């Protein structure tokens, strides 16, 4: 029995029986087929988490559990009613949605690295065909938020980063600011869009749609500290089992949380170089480059201004 | 876009082309089938022309202030023209920016908040104050033209002269905040050399400002002033050259040069900007300086070349920046632990020698 | 949730209401609360609008995931996994997660389409007319092809002229009635479904 | 076994299935088992998303699963790794078989009793010594010269040799049968490296015994073969030897494809069965009810109750018109005269016998074998009624079909009168589905369907009502069935939807006198006093208003984990079948870790974590008193868990019930790139072949069609794909049809990913995109290289994600037992380029 797994479902008790109850005790409060309204705090049943404003929430995406089924992509689009794009087959293994965009807020990457001679002693969990569900990182020092001149991008009471559709005027500055190429401008409605970590669902006590739908709980939602602790235990457990290449991406001090970003609210457990998944290994926080650029610029302009004053100070010819 | 289950369904042509890894970056950095790892800024000609106009207007106002400080009567027209060019720049700037918004109806939201981390937020308030104070400085000329018989001239004059200084300070900002705006993004080429980009935009702006004023002076047959402004333009252009060379070195070090060289259009624009914007003026001003004689033709060509080069440089830098974002080989190398310089810090995950993730590998 | 405010008056009012500068000056952080708009404040998931929530089973594979269907004024507004089911515990695969897209798909058939023999296109016909026509065709074909006894006298009471395909995605009640009506009632033997494609 | 019971498995063999892709939510239990230390094995021709999560992946050539599983059985027997304490008492390992029995290894690939012209086996030499073992299987009768000897089983137990020395005992027969299946031979035939095979056999053996159990998950990868039934048999033999049946975390889980395909097999819209596994009367064998009951009833084991179930069914269908005098209306049931499965139906259509057809909730043009022939058949019909939620290919074959696009036919030539009727989906109609673990789950009606769409229950009900009106005045004897049929279901609401709960109550059964619902099939009688539409489902509606299929009371953390409160699993809400085997012969659990049910001495009854699948109060020590005749359950001893079998034991060697042999034997697929390495017989001699125009088969190792082809499904689309190809969010995930090609073959043909390629067989040609992938590897078979190509079969011309229909390539050939086709293993040719038909210029 691995520790890492229990904390994922804290209510698991060691009952007798074939499967230690994978269901929350509150399931016994709703036994009618027609229920009268949304189950209050449904997130307790689906993720073992009670959502309260003021706490810091995020995703832990354990790619070693990912079976590349894309339920997260579909659940996100169905909840947020995002359009599908008819782009035809991509030739990028089973990934035909190609990347995050204004209408694709969850995207599963597929990388085939099949080691034909060693498929009968593969390392535990995912191997040979790397699948990862990519999403907005909801960075602690979010570059998109820092760049946004209208305040449309803001940090919510759940410590997540959201584009407020009633404020955004489509200036597009967040798009180049994002070090992960996540946020995108939708040319048809003129606004920036990205994953909101289901801000409206969190307000209703509901677990984000992708985390709830994920069949193997590769996407886990919860309070950041719990997720981080669970993730560290998971990495140790994987190393013990022989998956020595497993590491965290986006936690303090790890790849992905470098250059002043501090930490990513949505962090990952990867088993290969970040670039293989299309992720930067050491992204930086763009707002650190404001001072050097502006400073040098002003200094140059000022010194040239002095030169002008000097040139103009001579007597009239 | 057709609507399917009242969800817009983007029927883009079903182009099934295979993503290819683009040239550039470090050979041993894998990419995800060559698919872009960043998103390029959705900006076009409206933005790079705004950057040029803002820079020139800001510089013109600064040079005008320098002229006012010198107290020389012969430089009064330089001050007045500086103010006019500044005003024209300010008047052109706002519409250019608003037109670039994708939801222009909400342009006023730019004034909703101030964020010190956002050069665009800083820029908005810089442009606002610059336009305001420049407006005050041109007030006397405007009143003189509109109400010739108006008597209270003296008071307005002093207001204009007082407003001159904050206008100049804002003018300094106008020359450089746009560089900060580009550097404070993740597009590798813009982020590779923030200081150099700042210096380059500032120098180029002052050169353009001086060139514009010199042009006006030359056309109004005041060669002396034109010559003096030419000297200033020369100094500024020299600074521009220095900063361009420095940024080129930084681009090579961070392996982002392919963003310029790989795409023929960008490469030619970039080279042309240097030749026209820096080469021609240096030559013309240099010759006229050494020969001691002032040649009207040389001065005009220098001014026009500086202006054209300045505009072209902004276009080339913007385009190169977007290329660097769309090229995952560049962007993922740039964002490596070693910044693409080639030495990984100890303990960093080993780079797996593989093209785009299709080759077999045995993880140790 | 795009808000379109047409009148300038409304625009100014909401701008002033959500203006962050004064809140910034009053000390609120510009990254979070100062930037928050009233719309964001009042945001709620659309499931709260549901006036009817029923339990259903995913129409796709045989794992049998339970789904909660939220409806409002007789229209499905969302379909999600049912957290109470021991099979899926609120989870759904990509097909199941797209059940709302399936139910609300404008490509859904809504009228009976009829193709005359040798025609090159569909016609739309009323349901009642179609049902009557199908009943008569069934009776006619049955009467013409019904066999009570084989040549050697063995009683068969069946017809080989009608075939029925279908039902691995149909309810047990539907399959039961089809076997009972077509088999037990009309004597059809060629009744098959995808259990044996 | 329940899907969630997989969590208790110590090893899970996923074979003949791509579980992570086609049953993702069930796969979560496999992943959870892995968290707890289980070994996950995946054996498949392709490295798929299931293999990515497995511990051991082994490639095999499609169609050679029996060679692989036979190899494991031999490995267990030769190295004595099987669970003796379990297999000896609970299986027929020690039973003595008739002396004249011969197996393929001695008989050129045939079992004894082969009759060439009749193309079938006489089964006399397969029986237990001195008696005939009747079969409980609906569509099978024992082809023996003296069927009466089945009553021998009520006189004495079969002769057994517990020491397993007797050459005619099942143990020795099996050792001889699988002697040739050495690891080297497995590698030669399947292409799977010897070391991988041994590693898998070791993993299965290691996780067996008192303390550990293993499960097998399979799907169409095993059923879609001409030797499909025998593949599954081979797996059950392995599980029997390992002692996994009926235990927590053990057993064989069939992963079925459609939401209620288990339901449509139990309450079958199938030709050879009446609801819940009663045989459809046969013209030749069952002229009267009396002969039917005599022929079909098995003297020993649970099936002795068959008469109660048959009479109750007739009472349910014909109500008061079914009386003792008219054999309860037995003659109104149509009798079958042979194989009326879908393939003969396709031929009946092309030959013009079939005049009208209903296609309800099935897209046979994409899903049916030999799609071009199916379309030709549909074109030959007088009238066709298609009911679906979308405009599926089956409804538009005449406008956009293959025959039209290939120019063979024009819409004007097709005379079929076609009705395309909108059908409601779950959420728009109330009713039950039966899922892959026999769980009958209710789904509510929340909204009305759009426009004129109705449920299929409403369609059939209203059609029946109209037909009753049309036949009301008829006095013909032939019209009595439709007039006498009971159809008294109340209707609800303006749309007059028939009340599906009323239909469910009829399935549950009631006493005819006062129409009171019965509590279970134990209450059914054969004197006409009870009526029951489906005996195995009885008990799901025990009282008025108590619809157990609608109960949503799962177990919380402190429950016993079987979730008896969630819906109803037939029979009698039991979650694991034959769970008597989870206790040792004395009735004690095999171990604390693997306990499920046990004998409670004090209470004098079986108890435990699941509802016991046994006679409640029959003590483990009970032994039949063979001094007198023992029928039904009396003949089953206290330590015989398999109560549905005549001798109460698991049939490793099955004397009847299968038409192609009592033990599995490896036969090549009908279309194979390789010769049969074991014996002269190439493919399954008893397989059904249909030599018809348009259904030509390839030669063995046909040079023109050198590549092995397998068809399969993807996560993102569902079977014939119409619904998921029409929904944008799933269509964009897999937008075009493709064929997966190993890089070595692609290099030879100069094909790169995304190029257009054409696959061809004697039935037809399809063009599709190439996906060159290392997940497929060339296999060395018998020294020569065989390339395996894969193609998903979801695609058609409707919806957003379109492509050619893969089933244009497949042939109509069928497994002898259940007429299942062979879409998983055939041969084809592959070339670069496109087909001329759709496109003016042909792209190189």
PDB file of N, CA, C and O in Angstrom, chain C residues 15-61:
ATOM      1  N   UNK C  15     -17.609  51.090 -15.996  1.00  0.00           N
ATOM      2  CA  UNK C  15     -16.169  51.429 -15.874  1.00  0.00           C
ATOM      3  C   UNK C  15     -15.904  52.001 -14.492  1.00  0.00           C
ATOM      4  O   UNK C  15     -15.009  51.546 -13.776  1.00  0.00           O
ATOM      5  N   UNK C  16     -16.762  52.949 -14.117  1.00  0.00           N
ATOM      6  CA  UNK C  16     -16.551  53.589 -12.803  1.00  0.00           C
ATOM      7  C   UNK C  16     -16.735  52.524 -11.706  1.00  0.00           C
ATOM      8  O   UNK C  16     -15.928  52.393 -10.782  1.00  0.00           O
ATOM      9  N   UNK C  17     -17.735  51.674 -11.863  1.00  0.00           N
ATOM     10  CA  UNK C  17     -18.001  50.675 -10.801  1.00  0.00           C
ATOM     11  C   UNK C  17     -16.759  49.774 -10.631  1.00  0.00           C
ATOM     12  O   UNK C  17     -16.356  49.457  -9.510  1.00  0.00           O
ATOM     13  N   UNK C  18     -16.165  49.383 -11.768  1.00  0.00           N
ATOM     14  CA  UNK C  18     -15.050  48.426 -11.666  1.00  0.00           C
ATOM     15  C   UNK C  18     -13.695  49.123 -11.788  1.00  0.00           C
ATOM     16  O   UNK C  18     -12.677  48.480 -12.043  1.00  0.00           O
ATOM     17  N   UNK C  19     -13.680  50.438 -11.625  1.00  0.00           N
ATOM     18  CA  UNK C  19     -12.417  51.158 -11.804  1.00  0.00           C
ATOM     19  C   UNK C  19     -11.436  50.755 -10.700  1.00  0.00           C
ATOM     20  O   UNK C  19     -11.778  50.792  -9.505  1.00  0.00           O
ATOM     21  N   UNK C  20     -10.230  50.353 -11.080  1.00  0.00           N
ATOM     22  CA  UNK C  20      -9.290  49.800 -10.081  1.00  0.00           C
ATOM     23  C   UNK C  20      -8.423  50.891  -9.462  1.00  0.00           C
ATOM     24  O   UNK C  20      -7.980  50.744  -8.326  1.00  0.00           O
ATOM     25  N   UNK C  21      -8.183  51.987 -10.229  1.00  0.00           N
ATOM     26  CA  UNK C  21      -7.215  52.990  -9.711  1.00  0.00           C
ATOM     27  C   UNK C  21      -7.562  53.441  -8.295  1.00  0.00           C
ATOM     28  O   UNK C  21      -6.736  53.342  -7.387  1.00  0.00           O
ATOM     29  N   UNK C  22      -8.824  53.878  -8.055  1.00  0.00           N
ATOM     30  CA  UNK C  22      -9.130  54.319  -6.670  1.00  0.00           C
ATOM     31  C   UNK C  22      -8.892  53.188  -5.666  1.00  0.00           C
ATOM     32  O   UNK C  22      -8.339  53.396  -4.591  1.00  0.00           O
ATOM     33  N   UNK C  23      -9.238  51.968  -6.063  1.00  0.00           N
ATOM     34  CA  UNK C  23      -9.055  50.855  -5.094  1.00  0.00           C
ATOM     35  C   UNK C  23      -7.569  50.610  -4.874  1.00  0.00           C
ATOM     36  O   UNK C  23      -7.129  50.241  -3.789  1.00  0.00           O
ATOM     37  N   UNK C  24      -6.787  50.877  -5.938  1.00  0.00           N
ATOM     38  CA  UNK C  24      -5.323  50.708  -5.788  1.00  0.00           C
ATOM     39  C   UNK C  24      -4.809  51.738  -4.797  1.00  0.00           C
ATOM     40  O   UNK C  24      -4.049  51.411  -3.896  1.00  0.00           O
ATOM     41  N   UNK C  25      -5.304  52.963  -5.019  1.00  0.00           N
ATOM     42  CA  UNK C  25      -4.806  54.036  -4.124  1.00  0.00           C
ATOM     43  C   UNK C  25      -5.211  53.727  -2.688  1.00  0.00           C
ATOM     44  O   UNK C  25      -4.490  54.016  -1.740  1.00  0.00           O
ATOM     45  N   UNK C  26      -6.357  53.060  -2.531  1.00  0.00           N
ATOM     46  CA  UNK C  26      -6.811  52.738  -1.170  1.00  0.00           C
ATOM     47  C   UNK C  26      -6.031  51.532  -0.620  1.00  0.00           C
ATOM     48  O   UNK C  26      -6.342  51.044   0.464  1.00  0.00           O
ATOM     49  N   UNK C  27      -5.068  51.051  -1.404  1.00  0.00           N
ATOM     50  CA  UNK C  27      -4.180  50.019  -0.851  1.00  0.00           C
ATOM     51  C   UNK C  27      -4.478  48.611  -1.317  1.00  0.00           C
ATOM     52  O   UNK C  27      -3.766  47.663  -1.005  1.00  0.00           O
ATOM     53  N   UNK C  28      -5.553  48.405  -2.136  1.00  0.00           N
ATOM     54  CA  UNK C  28      -5.827  47.019  -2.566  1.00  0.00           C
ATOM     55  C   UNK C  28      -4.755  46.598  -3.573  1.00  0.00           C
ATOM     56  O   UNK C  28      -4.347  47.405  -4.428  1.00  0.00           O
ATOM     57  N   UNK C  29      -4.320  45.338  -3.514  1.00  0.00           N
ATOM     58  CA  UNK C  29      -3.268  44.877  -4.464  1.00  0.00           C
ATOM     59  C   UNK C  29      -3.775  44.899  -5.916  1.00  0.00           C
ATOM     60  O   UNK C  29      -4.888  44.449  -6.194  1.00  0.00           O
ATOM     61  N   UNK C  30      -2.949  45.403  -6.782  1.00  0.00           N
ATOM     62  CA  UNK C  30      -3.394  45.577  -8.180  1.00  0.00           C
ATOM     63  C   UNK C  30      -3.466  44.223  -8.879  1.00  0.00           C
ATOM     64  O   UNK C  30      -4.090  44.081  -9.924  1.00  0.00           O
ATOM     65  N   UNK C  31      -2.803  43.208  -8.318  1.00  0.00           N
ATOM     66  CA  UNK C  31      -2.796  41.914  -9.028  1.00  0.00           C
ATOM     67  C   UNK C  31      -4.082  41.138  -8.754  1.00  0.00           C
ATOM     68  O   UNK C  31      -4.476  40.280  -9.541  1.00  0.00           O
ATOM     69  N   UNK C  32      -4.743  41.416  -7.634  1.00  0.00           N
ATOM     70  CA  UNK C  32      -5.900  40.545  -7.311  1.00  0.00           C
ATOM     71  C   UNK C  32      -7.150  41.376  -7.077  1.00  0.00           C
ATOM     72  O   UNK C  32      -7.842  41.740  -8.017  1.00  0.00           O
ATOM     73  N   UNK C  33      -7.444  41.707  -5.842  1.00  0.00           N
ATOM     74  CA  UNK C  33      -8.777  42.274  -5.527  1.00  0.00           C
ATOM     75  C   UNK C  33      -9.023  43.577  -6.268  1.00  0.00           C
ATOM     76  O   UNK C  33     -10.124  43.820  -6.764  1.00  0.00           O
ATOM     77  N   UNK C  34      -7.996  44.407  -6.441  1.00  0.00           N
ATOM     78  CA  UNK C  34      -8.251  45.698  -7.106  1.00  0.00           C
ATOM     79  C   UNK C  34      -8.703  45.458  -8.542  1.00  0.00           C
ATOM     80  O   UNK C  34      -9.511  46.209  -9.097  1.00  0.00           O
ATOM     81  N   UNK C  35      -8.230  44.396  -9.140  1.00  0.00           N
ATOM     82  CA  UNK C  35      -8.512  44.175 -10.565  1.00  0.00           C
ATOM     83  C   UNK C  35      -9.820  43.407 -10.763  1.00  0.00           C
ATOM     84  O   UNK C  35     -10.340  43.313 -11.877  1.00  0.00           O
ATOM     85  N   UNK C  36     -10.406  42.902  -9.686  1.00  0.00           N
ATOM     86  CA  UNK C  36     -11.572  42.011  -9.825  1.00  0.00           C
ATOM     87  C   UNK C  36     -12.809  42.803 -10.213  1.00  0.00           C
ATOM     88  O   UNK C  36     -13.107  43.835  -9.616  1.00  0.00           O
ATOM     89  N   UNK C  37     -13.541  42.323 -11.221  1.00  0.00           N
ATOM     90  CA  UNK C  37     -14.751  43.060 -11.650  1.00  0.00           C
ATOM     91  C   UNK C  37     -15.965  42.472 -10.924  1.00  0.00           C
ATOM     92  O   UNK C  37     -15.925  41.368 -10.393  1.00  0.00           O
ATOM     93  N   UNK C  38     -17.069  43.196 -10.965  1.00  0.00           N
ATOM     94  CA  UNK C  38     -18.283  42.724 -10.271  1.00  0.00           C
ATOM     95  C   UNK C  38     -18.804  41.446 -10.926  1.00  0.00           C
ATOM     96  O   UNK C  38     -19.308  40.555 -10.263  1.00  0.00           O
ATOM     97  N   UNK C  39     -18.632  41.361 -12.254  1.00  0.00           N
ATOM     98  CA  UNK C  39     -19.112  40.124 -12.919  1.00  0.00           C
ATOM     99  C   UNK C  39     -18.386  38.917 -12.329  1.00  0.00           C
ATOM    100  O   UNK C  39     -18.995  37.897 -12.027  1.00  0.00           O
ATOM    101  N   UNK C  40     -17.077  39.097 -12.147  1.00  0.00           N
ATOM    102  CA  UNK C  40     -16.320  37.960 -11.583  1.00  0.00           C
ATOM    103  C   UNK C  40     -16.788  37.685 -10.161  1.00  0.00           C
ATOM    104  O   UNK C  40     -16.894  36.531  -9.735  1.00  0.00           O
ATOM    105  N   UNK C  41     -17.128  38.751  -9.475  1.00  0.00           N
ATOM    106  CA  UNK C  41     -17.560  38.562  -8.077  1.00  0.00           C
ATOM    107  C   UNK C  41     -18.813  37.690  -8.035  1.00  0.00           C
ATOM    108  O   UNK C  41     -18.904  36.728  -7.273  1.00  0.00           O
ATOM    109  N   UNK C  42     -19.732  37.985  -8.962  1.00  0.00           N
ATOM    110  CA  UNK C  42     -21.048  37.316  -8.872  1.00  0.00           C
ATOM    111  C   UNK C  42     -21.075  36.004  -9.673  1.00  0.00           C
ATOM    112  O   UNK C  42     -22.125  35.374  -9.820  1.00  0.00           O
ATOM    113  N   UNK C  43     -19.942  35.554 -10.180  1.00  0.00           N
ATOM    114  CA  UNK C  43     -19.912  34.384 -11.079  1.00  0.00           C
ATOM    115  C   UNK C  43     -20.442  33.124 -10.367  1.00  0.00           C
ATOM    116  O   UNK C  43     -20.167  32.909  -9.171  1.00  0.00           O
ATOM    117  N   UNK C  44     -21.237  32.325 -11.100  1.00  0.00           N
ATOM    118  CA  UNK C  44     -21.729  31.051 -10.542  1.00  0.00           C
ATOM    119  C   UNK C  44     -21.706  29.989 -11.652  1.00  0.00           C
ATOM    120  O   UNK C  44     -21.875  30.319 -12.833  1.00  0.00           O
ATOM    121  N   UNK C  45     -21.500  28.702 -11.327  1.00  0.00           N
ATOM    122  CA  UNK C  45     -21.564  27.671 -12.395  1.00  0.00           C
ATOM    123  C   UNK C  45     -22.987  27.531 -12.920  1.00  0.00           C
ATOM    124  O   UNK C  45     -23.948  27.719 -12.159  1.00  0.00           O
ATOM    125  N   UNK C  46     -23.093  27.235 -14.221  1.00  0.00           N
ATOM    126  CA  UNK C  46     -24.448  27.217 -14.821  1.00  0.00           C
ATOM    127  C   UNK C  46     -25.291  26.064 -14.274  1.00  0.00           C
ATOM    128  O   UNK C  46     -26.505  26.012 -14.443  1.00  0.00           O
ATOM    129  N   UNK C  47     -24.624  25.111 -13.561  1.00  0.00           N
ATOM    130  CA  UNK C  47     -25.418  23.987 -13.022  1.00  0.00           C
ATOM    131  C   UNK C  47     -26.445  24.491 -12.011  1.00  0.00           C
ATOM    132  O   UNK C  47     -27.481  23.876 -11.792  1.00  0.00           O
ATOM    133  N   UNK C  48     -26.150  25.641 -11.416  1.00  0.00           N
ATOM    134  CA  UNK C  48     -27.098  26.177 -10.417  1.00  0.00           C
ATOM    135  C   UNK C  48     -28.414  26.560 -11.100  1.00  0.00           C
ATOM    136  O   UNK C  48     -29.447  26.688 -10.455  1.00  0.00           O
ATOM    137  N   UNK C  49     -28.389  26.780 -12.423  1.00  0.00           N
ATOM    138  CA  UNK C  49     -29.625  27.185 -13.119  1.00  0.00           C
ATOM    139  C   UNK C  49     -30.509  25.978 -13.410  1.00  0.00           C
ATOM    140  O   UNK C  49     -31.648  26.110 -13.839  1.00  0.00           O
ATOM    141  N   UNK C  50     -29.981  24.770 -13.192  1.00  0.00           N
ATOM    142  CA  UNK C  50     -30.735  23.568 -13.618  1.00  0.00           C
ATOM    143  C   UNK C  50     -32.033  23.483 -12.822  1.00  0.00           C
ATOM    144  O   UNK C  50     -32.053  23.744 -11.615  1.00  0.00           O
ATOM    145  N   UNK C  51     -33.120  23.134 -13.512  1.00  0.00           N
ATOM    146  CA  UNK C  51     -34.375  22.925 -12.769  1.00  0.00           C
ATOM    147  C   UNK C  51     -34.684  21.427 -12.678  1.00  0.00           C
ATOM    148  O   UNK C  51     -35.665  21.024 -12.072  1.00  0.00           O
ATOM    149  N   UNK C  52     -33.852  20.596 -13.312  1.00  0.00           N
ATOM    150  CA  UNK C  52     -34.097  19.141 -13.214  1.00  0.00           C
ATOM    151  C   UNK C  52     -32.745  18.429 -13.349  1.00  0.00           C
ATOM    152  O   UNK C  52     -31.968  18.740 -14.273  1.00  0.00           O
ATOM    153  N   UNK C  53     -32.453  17.525 -12.425  1.00  0.00           N
ATOM    154  CA  UNK C  53     -31.181  16.785 -12.488  1.00  0.00           C
ATOM    155  C   UNK C  53     -31.505  15.298 -12.400  1.00  0.00           C
ATOM    156  O   UNK C  53     -32.052  14.841 -11.372  1.00  0.00           O
ATOM    157  N   UNK C  54     -31.236  14.558 -13.488  1.00  0.00           N
ATOM    158  CA  UNK C  54     -31.537  13.114 -13.477  1.00  0.00           C
ATOM    159  C   UNK C  54     -30.260  12.305 -13.631  1.00  0.00           C
ATOM    160  O   UNK C  54     -29.224  12.821 -14.033  1.00  0.00           O
ATOM    161  N   UNK C  55     -30.356  11.030 -13.256  1.00  0.00           N
ATOM    162  CA  UNK C  55     -29.195  10.131 -13.407  1.00  0.00           C
ATOM    163  C   UNK C  55     -29.372   9.328 -14.687  1.00  0.00           C
ATOM    164  O   UNK C  55     -30.464   8.828 -14.966  1.00  0.00           O
ATOM    165  N   UNK C  56     -28.324   9.262 -15.455  1.00  0.00           N
ATOM    166  CA  UNK C  56     -28.407   8.477 -16.703  1.00  0.00           C
ATOM    167  C   UNK C  56     -27.141   7.633 -16.824  1.00  0.00           C
ATOM    168  O   UNK C  56     -26.216   7.767 -16.020  1.00  0.00           O
ATOM    169  N   UNK C  57     -27.144   6.743 -17.813  1.00  0.00           N
ATOM    170  CA  UNK C  57     -25.966   5.887 -18.033  1.00  0.00           C
ATOM    171  C   UNK C  57     -25.400   6.274 -19.405  1.00  0.00           C
ATOM    172  O   UNK C  57     -26.146   6.489 -20.368  1.00  0.00           O
ATOM    173  N   UNK C  58     -24.072   6.339 -19.490  1.00  0.00           N
ATOM    174  CA  UNK C  58     -23.432   6.787 -20.730  1.00  0.00           C
ATOM    175  C   UNK C  58     -23.836   5.876 -21.899  1.00  0.00           C
ATOM    176  O   UNK C  58     -23.879   4.649 -21.758  1.00  0.00           O
ATOM    177  N   UNK C  59     -24.168   6.482 -23.060  1.00  0.00           N
ATOM    178  CA  UNK C  59     -24.660   5.676 -24.187  1.00  0.00           C
ATOM    179  C   UNK C  59     -23.545   4.973 -24.961  1.00  0.00           C
ATOM    180  O   UNK C  59     -23.813   4.355 -25.980  1.00  0.00           O
ATOM    181  N   UNK C  60     -22.306   5.095 -24.497  1.00  0.00           N
ATOM    182  CA  UNK C  60     -21.230   4.570 -25.348  1.00  0.00           C
ATOM    183  C   UNK C  60     -20.815   3.147 -24.955  1.00  0.00           C
ATOM    184  O   UNK C  60     -21.481   2.199 -25.328  1.00  0.00           O
ATOM    185  N   UNK C  61     -19.757   2.940 -24.147  1.00  0.00           N
ATOM    186  CA  UNK C  61     -19.265   1.544 -24.029  1.00  0.00           C
ATOM    187  C   UNK C  61     -19.918   0.846 -22.842  1.00  0.00           C
ATOM    188  O   UNK C  61     -20.732   1.431 -22.118  1.00  0.00           O
TER     189      UNK C  61
END
